[in-house]
PDB file of N, CA and C in Angstrom:
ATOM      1  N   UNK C1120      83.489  75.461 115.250  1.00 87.00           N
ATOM      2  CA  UNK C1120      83.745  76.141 113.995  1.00 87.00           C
ATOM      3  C   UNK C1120      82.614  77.130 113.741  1.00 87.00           C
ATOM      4  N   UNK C1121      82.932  78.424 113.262  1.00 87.00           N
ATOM      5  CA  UNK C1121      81.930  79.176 112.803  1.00 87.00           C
ATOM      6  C   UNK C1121      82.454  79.627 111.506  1.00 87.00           C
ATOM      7  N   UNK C1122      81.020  80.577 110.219  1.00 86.00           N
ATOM      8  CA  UNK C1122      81.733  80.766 109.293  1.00 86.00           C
ATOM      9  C   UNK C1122      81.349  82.512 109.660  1.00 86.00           C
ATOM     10  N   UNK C1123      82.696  83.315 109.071  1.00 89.00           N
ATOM     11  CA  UNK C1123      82.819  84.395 109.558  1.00 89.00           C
ATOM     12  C   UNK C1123      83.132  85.067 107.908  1.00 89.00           C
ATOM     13  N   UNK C1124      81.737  86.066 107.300  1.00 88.00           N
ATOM     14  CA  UNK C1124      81.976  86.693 105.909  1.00 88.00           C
ATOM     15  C   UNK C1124      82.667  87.799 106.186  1.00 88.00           C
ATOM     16  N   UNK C1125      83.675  87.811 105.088  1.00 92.00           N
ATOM     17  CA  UNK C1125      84.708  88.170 105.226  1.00 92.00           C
ATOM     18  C   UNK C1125      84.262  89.539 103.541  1.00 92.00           C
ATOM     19  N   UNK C1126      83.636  88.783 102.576  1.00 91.00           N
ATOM     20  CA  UNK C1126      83.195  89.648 101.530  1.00 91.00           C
ATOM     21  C   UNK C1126      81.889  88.808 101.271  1.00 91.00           C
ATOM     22  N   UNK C1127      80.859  89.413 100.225  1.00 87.00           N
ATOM     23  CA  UNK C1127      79.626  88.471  99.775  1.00 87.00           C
ATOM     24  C   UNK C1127      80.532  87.002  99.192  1.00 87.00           C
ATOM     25  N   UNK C1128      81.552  87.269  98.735  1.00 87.00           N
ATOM     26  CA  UNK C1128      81.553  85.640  97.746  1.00 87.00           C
ATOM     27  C   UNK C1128      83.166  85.257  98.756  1.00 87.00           C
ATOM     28  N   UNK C1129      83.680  85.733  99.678  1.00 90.00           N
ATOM     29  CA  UNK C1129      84.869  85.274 100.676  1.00 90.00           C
ATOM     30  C   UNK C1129      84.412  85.222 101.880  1.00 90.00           C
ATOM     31  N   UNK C1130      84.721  83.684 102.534  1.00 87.00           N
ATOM     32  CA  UNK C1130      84.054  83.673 103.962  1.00 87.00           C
ATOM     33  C   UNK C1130      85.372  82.732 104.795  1.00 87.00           C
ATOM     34  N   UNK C1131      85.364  82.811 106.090  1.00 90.00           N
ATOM     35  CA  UNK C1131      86.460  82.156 106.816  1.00 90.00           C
ATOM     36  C   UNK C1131      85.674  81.494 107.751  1.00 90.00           C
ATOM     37  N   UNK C1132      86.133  80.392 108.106  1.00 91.00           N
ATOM     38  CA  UNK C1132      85.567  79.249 108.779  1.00 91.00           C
ATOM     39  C   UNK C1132      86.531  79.478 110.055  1.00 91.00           C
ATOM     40  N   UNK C1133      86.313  80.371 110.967  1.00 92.00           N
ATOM     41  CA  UNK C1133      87.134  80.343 112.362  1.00 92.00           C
ATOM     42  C   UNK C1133      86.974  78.529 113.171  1.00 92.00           C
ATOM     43  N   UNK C1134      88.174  78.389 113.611  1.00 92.00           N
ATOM     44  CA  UNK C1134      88.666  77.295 114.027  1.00 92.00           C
ATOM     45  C   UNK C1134      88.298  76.424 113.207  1.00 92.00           C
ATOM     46  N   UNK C1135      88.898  76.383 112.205  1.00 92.00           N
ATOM     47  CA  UNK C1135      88.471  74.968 111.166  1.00 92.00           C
ATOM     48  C   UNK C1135      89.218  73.945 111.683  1.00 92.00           C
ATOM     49  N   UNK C1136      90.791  74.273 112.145  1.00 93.00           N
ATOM     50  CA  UNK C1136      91.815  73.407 112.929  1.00 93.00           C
ATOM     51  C   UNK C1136      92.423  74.112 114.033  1.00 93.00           C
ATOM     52  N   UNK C1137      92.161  73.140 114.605  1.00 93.00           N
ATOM     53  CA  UNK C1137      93.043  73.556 116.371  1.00 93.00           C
ATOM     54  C   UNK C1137      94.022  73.796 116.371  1.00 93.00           C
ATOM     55  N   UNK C1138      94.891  74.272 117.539  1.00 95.00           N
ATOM     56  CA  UNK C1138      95.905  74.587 117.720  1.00 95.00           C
ATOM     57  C   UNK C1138      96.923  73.672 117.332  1.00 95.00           C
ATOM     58  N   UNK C1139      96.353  72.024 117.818  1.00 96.00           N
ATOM     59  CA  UNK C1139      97.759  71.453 118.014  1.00 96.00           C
ATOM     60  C   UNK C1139      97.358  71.224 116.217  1.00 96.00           C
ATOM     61  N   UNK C1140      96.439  71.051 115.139  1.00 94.00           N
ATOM     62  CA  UNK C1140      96.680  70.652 114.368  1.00 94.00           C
ATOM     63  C   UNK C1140      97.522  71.768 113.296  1.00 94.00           C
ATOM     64  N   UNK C1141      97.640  73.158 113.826  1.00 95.00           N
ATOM     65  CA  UNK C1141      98.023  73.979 113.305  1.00 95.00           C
ATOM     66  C   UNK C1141      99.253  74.007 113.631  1.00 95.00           C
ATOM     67  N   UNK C1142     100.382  73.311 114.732  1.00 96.00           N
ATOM     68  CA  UNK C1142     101.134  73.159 115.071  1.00 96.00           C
ATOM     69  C   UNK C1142     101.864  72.122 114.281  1.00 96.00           C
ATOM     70  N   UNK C1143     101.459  71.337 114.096  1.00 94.00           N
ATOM     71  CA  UNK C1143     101.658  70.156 113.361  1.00 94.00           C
ATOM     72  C   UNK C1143     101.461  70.332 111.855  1.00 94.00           C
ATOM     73  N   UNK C1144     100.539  70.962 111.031  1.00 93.00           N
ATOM     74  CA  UNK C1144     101.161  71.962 109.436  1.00 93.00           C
ATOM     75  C   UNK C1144     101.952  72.326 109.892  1.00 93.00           C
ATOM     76  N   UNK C1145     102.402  73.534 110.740  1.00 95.00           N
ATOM     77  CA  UNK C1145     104.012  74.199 110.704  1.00 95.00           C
ATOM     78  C   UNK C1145     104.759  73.257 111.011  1.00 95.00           C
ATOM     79  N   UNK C1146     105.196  72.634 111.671  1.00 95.00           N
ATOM     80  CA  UNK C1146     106.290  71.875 112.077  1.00 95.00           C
ATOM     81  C   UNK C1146     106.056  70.599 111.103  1.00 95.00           C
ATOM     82  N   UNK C1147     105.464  70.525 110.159  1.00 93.00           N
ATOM     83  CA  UNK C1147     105.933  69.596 109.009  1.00 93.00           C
ATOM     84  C   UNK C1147     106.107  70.559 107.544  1.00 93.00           C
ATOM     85  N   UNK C1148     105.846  71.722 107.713  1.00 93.00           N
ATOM     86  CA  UNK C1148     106.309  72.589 106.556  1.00 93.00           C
ATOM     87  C   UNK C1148     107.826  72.982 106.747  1.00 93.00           C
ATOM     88  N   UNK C1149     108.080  73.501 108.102  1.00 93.00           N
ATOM     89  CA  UNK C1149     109.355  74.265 108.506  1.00 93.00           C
ATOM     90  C   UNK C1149     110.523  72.753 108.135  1.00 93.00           C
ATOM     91  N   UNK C1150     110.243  71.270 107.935  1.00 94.00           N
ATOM     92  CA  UNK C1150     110.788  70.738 107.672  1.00 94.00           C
ATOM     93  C   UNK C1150     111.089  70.391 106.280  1.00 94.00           C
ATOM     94  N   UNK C1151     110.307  71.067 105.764  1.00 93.00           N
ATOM     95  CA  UNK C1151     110.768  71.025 104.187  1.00 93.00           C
ATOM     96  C   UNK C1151     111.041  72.764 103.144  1.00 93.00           C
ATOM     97  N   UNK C1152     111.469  71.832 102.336  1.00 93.00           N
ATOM     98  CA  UNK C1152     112.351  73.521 101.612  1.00 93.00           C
ATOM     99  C   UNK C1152     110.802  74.435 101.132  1.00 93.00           C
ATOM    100  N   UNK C1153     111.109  75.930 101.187  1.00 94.00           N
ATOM    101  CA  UNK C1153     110.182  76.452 100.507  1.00 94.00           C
ATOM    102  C   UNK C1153     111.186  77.010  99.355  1.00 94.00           C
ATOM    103  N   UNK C1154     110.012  77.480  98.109  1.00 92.00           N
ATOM    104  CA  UNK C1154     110.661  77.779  96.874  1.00 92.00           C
ATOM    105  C   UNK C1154     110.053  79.146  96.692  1.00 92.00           C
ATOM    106  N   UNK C1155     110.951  79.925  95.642  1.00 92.00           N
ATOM    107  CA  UNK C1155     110.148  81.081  95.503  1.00 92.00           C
ATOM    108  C   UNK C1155     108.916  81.008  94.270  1.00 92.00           C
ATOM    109  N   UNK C1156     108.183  81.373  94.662  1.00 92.00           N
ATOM    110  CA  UNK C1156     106.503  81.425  93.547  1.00 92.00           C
ATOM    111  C   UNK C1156     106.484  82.031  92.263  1.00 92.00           C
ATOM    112  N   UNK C1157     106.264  81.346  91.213  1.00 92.00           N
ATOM    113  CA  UNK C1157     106.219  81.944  90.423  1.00 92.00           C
ATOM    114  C   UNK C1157     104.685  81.715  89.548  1.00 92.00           C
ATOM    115  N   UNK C1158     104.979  82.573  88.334  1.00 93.00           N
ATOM    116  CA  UNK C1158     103.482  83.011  88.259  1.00 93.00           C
ATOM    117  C   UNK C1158     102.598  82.037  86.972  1.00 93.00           C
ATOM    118  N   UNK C1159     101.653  81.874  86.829  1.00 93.00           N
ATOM    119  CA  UNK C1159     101.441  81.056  85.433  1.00 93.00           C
ATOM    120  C   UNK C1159     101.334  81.824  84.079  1.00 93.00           C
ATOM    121  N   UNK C1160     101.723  82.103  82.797  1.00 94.00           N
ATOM    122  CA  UNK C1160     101.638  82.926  82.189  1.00 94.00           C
ATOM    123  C   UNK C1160     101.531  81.882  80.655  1.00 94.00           C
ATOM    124  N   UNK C1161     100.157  81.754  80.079  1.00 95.00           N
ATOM    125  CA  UNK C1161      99.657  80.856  78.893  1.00 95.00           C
ATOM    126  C   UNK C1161     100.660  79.796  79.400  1.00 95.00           C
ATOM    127  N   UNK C1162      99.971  78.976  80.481  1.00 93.00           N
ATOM    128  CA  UNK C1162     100.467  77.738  80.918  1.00 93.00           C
ATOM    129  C   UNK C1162     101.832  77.498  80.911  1.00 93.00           C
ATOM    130  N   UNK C1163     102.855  78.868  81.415  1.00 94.00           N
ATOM    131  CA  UNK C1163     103.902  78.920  81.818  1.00 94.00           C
ATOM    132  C   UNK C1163     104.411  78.892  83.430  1.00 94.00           C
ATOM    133  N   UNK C1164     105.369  78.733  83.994  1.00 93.00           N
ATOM    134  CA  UNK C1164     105.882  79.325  85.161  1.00 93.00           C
ATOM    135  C   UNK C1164     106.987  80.150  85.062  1.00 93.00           C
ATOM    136  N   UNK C1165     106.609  81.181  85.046  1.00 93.00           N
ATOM    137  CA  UNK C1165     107.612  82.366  85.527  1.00 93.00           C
ATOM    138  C   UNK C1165     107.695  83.231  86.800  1.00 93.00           C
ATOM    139  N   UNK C1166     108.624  84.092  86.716  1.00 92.00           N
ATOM    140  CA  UNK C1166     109.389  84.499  87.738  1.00 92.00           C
ATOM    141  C   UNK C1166     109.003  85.625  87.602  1.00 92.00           C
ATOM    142  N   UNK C1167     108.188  86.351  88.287  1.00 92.00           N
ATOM    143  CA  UNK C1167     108.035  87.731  88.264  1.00 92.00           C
ATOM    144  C   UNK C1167     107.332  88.430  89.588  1.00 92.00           C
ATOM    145  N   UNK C1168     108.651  88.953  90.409  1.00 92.00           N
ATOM    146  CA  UNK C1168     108.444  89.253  91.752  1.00 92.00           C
ATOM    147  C   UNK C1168     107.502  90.941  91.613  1.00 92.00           C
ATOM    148  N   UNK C1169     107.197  91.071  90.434  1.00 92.00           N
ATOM    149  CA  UNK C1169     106.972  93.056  90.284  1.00 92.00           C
ATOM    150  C   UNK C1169     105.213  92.352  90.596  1.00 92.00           C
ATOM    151  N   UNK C1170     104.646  90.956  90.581  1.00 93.00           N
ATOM    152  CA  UNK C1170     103.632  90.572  90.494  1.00 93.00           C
ATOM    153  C   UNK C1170     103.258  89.850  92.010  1.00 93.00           C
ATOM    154  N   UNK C1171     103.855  89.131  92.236  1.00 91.00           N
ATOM    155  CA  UNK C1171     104.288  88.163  93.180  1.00 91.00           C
ATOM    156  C   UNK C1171     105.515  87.654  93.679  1.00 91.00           C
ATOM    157  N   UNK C1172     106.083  88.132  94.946  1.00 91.00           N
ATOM    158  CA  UNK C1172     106.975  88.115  95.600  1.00 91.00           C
ATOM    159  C   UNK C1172     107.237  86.921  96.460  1.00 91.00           C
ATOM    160  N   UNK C1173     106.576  86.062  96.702  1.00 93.00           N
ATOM    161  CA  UNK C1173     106.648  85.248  98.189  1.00 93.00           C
ATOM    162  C   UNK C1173     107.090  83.764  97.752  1.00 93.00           C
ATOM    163  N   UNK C1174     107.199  83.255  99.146  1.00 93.00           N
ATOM    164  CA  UNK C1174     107.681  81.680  99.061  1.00 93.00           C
ATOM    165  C   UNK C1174     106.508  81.184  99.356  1.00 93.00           C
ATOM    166  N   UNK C1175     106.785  79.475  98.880  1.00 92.00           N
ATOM    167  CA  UNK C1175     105.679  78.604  98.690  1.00 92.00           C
ATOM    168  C   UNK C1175     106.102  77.194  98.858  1.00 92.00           C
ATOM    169  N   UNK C1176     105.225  76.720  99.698  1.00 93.00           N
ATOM    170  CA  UNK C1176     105.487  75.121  99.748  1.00 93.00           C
ATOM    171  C   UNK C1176     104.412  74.287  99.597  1.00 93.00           C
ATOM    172  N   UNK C1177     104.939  73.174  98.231  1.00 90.00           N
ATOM    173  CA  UNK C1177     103.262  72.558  97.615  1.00 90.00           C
ATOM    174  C   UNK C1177     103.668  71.631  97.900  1.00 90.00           C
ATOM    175  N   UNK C1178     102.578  70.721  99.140  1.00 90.00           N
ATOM    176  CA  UNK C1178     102.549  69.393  99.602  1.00 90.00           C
ATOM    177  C   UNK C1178     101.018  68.583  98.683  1.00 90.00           C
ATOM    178  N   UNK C1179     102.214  67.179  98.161  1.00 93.00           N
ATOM    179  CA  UNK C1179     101.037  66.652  97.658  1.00 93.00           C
ATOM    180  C   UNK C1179     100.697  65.321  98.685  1.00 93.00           C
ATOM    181  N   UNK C1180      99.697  65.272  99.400  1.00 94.00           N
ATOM    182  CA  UNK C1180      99.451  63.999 100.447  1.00 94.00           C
ATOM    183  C   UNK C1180      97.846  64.155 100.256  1.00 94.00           C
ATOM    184  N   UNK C1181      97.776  63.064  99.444  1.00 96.00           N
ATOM    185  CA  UNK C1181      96.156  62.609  99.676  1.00 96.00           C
ATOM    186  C   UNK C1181      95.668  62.456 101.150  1.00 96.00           C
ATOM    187  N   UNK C1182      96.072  61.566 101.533  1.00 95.00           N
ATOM    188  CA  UNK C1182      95.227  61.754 103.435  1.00 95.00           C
ATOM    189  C   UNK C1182      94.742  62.758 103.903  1.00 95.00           C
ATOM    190  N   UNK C1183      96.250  63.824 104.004  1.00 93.00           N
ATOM    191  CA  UNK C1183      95.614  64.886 104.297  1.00 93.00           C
ATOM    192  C   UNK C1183      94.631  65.848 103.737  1.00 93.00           C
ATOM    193  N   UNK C1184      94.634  65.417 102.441  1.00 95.00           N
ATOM    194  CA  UNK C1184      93.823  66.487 101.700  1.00 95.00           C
ATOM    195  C   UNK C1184      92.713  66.024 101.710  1.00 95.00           C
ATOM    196  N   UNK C1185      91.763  64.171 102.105  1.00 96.00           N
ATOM    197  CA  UNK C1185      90.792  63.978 102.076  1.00 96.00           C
ATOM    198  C   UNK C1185      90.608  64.601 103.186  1.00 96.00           C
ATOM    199  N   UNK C1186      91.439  64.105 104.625  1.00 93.00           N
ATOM    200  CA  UNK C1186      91.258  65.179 106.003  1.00 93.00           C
ATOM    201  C   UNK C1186      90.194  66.243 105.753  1.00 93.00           C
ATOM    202  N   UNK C1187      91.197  66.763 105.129  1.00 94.00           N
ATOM    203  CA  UNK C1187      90.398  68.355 105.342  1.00 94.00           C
ATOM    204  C   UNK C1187      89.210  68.383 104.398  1.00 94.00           C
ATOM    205  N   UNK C1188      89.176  67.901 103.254  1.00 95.00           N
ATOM    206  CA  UNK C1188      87.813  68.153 102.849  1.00 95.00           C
ATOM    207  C   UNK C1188      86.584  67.145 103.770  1.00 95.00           C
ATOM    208  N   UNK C1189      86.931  65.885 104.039  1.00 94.00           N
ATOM    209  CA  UNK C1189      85.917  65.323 105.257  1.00 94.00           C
ATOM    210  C   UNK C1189      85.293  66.503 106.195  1.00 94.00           C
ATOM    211  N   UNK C1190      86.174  67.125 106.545  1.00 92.00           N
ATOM    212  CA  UNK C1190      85.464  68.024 108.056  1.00 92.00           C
ATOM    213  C   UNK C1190      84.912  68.635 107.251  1.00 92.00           C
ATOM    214  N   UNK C1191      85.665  69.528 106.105  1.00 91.00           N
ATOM    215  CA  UNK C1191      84.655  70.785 105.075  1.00 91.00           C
ATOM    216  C   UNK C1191      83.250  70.504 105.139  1.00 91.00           C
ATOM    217  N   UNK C1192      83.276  68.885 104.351  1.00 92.00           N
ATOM    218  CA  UNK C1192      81.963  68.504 104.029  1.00 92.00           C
ATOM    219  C   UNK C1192      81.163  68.457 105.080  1.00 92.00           C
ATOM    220  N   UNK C1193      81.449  67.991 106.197  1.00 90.00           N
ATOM    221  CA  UNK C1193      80.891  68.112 108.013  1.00 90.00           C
ATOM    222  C   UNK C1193      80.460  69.398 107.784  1.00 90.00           C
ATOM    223  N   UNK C1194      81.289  70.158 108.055  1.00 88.00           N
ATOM    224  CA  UNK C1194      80.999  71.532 108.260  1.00 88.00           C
ATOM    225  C   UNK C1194      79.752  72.344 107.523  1.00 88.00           C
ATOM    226  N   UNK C1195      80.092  72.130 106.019  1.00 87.00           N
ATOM    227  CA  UNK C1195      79.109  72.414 105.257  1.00 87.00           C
ATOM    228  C   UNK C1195      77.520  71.651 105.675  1.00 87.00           C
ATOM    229  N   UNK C1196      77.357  70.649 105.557  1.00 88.00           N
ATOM    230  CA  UNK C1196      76.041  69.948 106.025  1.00 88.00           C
ATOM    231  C   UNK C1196      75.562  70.364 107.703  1.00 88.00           C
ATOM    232  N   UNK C1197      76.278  71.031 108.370  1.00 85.00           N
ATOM    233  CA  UNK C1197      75.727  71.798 109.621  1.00 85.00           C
ATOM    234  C   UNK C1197      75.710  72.746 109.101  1.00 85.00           C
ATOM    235  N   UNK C1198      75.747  73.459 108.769  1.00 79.00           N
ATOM    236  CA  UNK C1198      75.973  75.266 108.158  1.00 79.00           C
ATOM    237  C   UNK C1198      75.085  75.164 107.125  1.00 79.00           C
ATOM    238  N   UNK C1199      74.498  74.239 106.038  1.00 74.00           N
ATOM    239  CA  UNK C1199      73.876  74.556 104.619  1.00 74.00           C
ATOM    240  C   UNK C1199      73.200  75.757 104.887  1.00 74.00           C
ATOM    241  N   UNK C1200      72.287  75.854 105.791  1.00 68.00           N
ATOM    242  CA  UNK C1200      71.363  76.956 105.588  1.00 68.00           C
ATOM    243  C   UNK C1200      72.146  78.157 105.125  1.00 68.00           C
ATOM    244  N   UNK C1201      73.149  78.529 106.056  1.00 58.00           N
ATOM    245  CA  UNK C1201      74.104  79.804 106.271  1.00 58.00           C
ATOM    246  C   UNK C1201      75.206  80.015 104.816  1.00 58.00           C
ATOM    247  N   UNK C1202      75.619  79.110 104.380  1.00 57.00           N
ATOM    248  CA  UNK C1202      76.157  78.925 103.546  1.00 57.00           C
ATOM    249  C   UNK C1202      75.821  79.491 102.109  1.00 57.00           C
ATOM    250  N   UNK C1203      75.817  79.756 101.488  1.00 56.00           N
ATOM    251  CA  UNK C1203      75.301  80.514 100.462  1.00 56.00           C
ATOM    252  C   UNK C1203      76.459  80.284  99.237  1.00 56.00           C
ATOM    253  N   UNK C1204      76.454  79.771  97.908  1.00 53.00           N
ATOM    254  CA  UNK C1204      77.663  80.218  96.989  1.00 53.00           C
ATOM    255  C   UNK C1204      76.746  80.416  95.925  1.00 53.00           C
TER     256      UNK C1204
END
């Protein structure tokens, strides 16, 4: 993994997940419905494609979501120096 700045306050973590694990998000997304996105407006959801156009699929799975913050936190504690927020 490396982190690759992208702006001063946006940075990308090249290979955060491998191939096959990137294989495995798609082929458990492509199995479920996506919806079209809508926007929050004073803690509303609306529909307004003149803003935001795209589809969206919100998975809620704790495992995976500790997953990924576990490595983050890995990641981060090798990187602190580099890291900057």
């Amino acid at each position: 993994m490396e982190k690759k700045e992208l702006h001063p306050q946006i940075f990308l973590i090249k290979d955060f997940l491998s191939q096959d694990e990137c294989d495995q998000y798609i082929n458990r997304s492509e199995e479920q419905q996506f919806e079209e996105a809508k926007i929050s407006v004073y803690g509303r959801q609306l529909m307004n494609k003149g803003i935001r156009n795209n589809d969206r699929l919100m998975m809620f799975d704790e495992s995976i979501a500790e997953g990924l913050l576990k490595e983050l936190q890995n990641f981060y504690l090798r990187n602190r120096k580099a890291i900057i927020f």
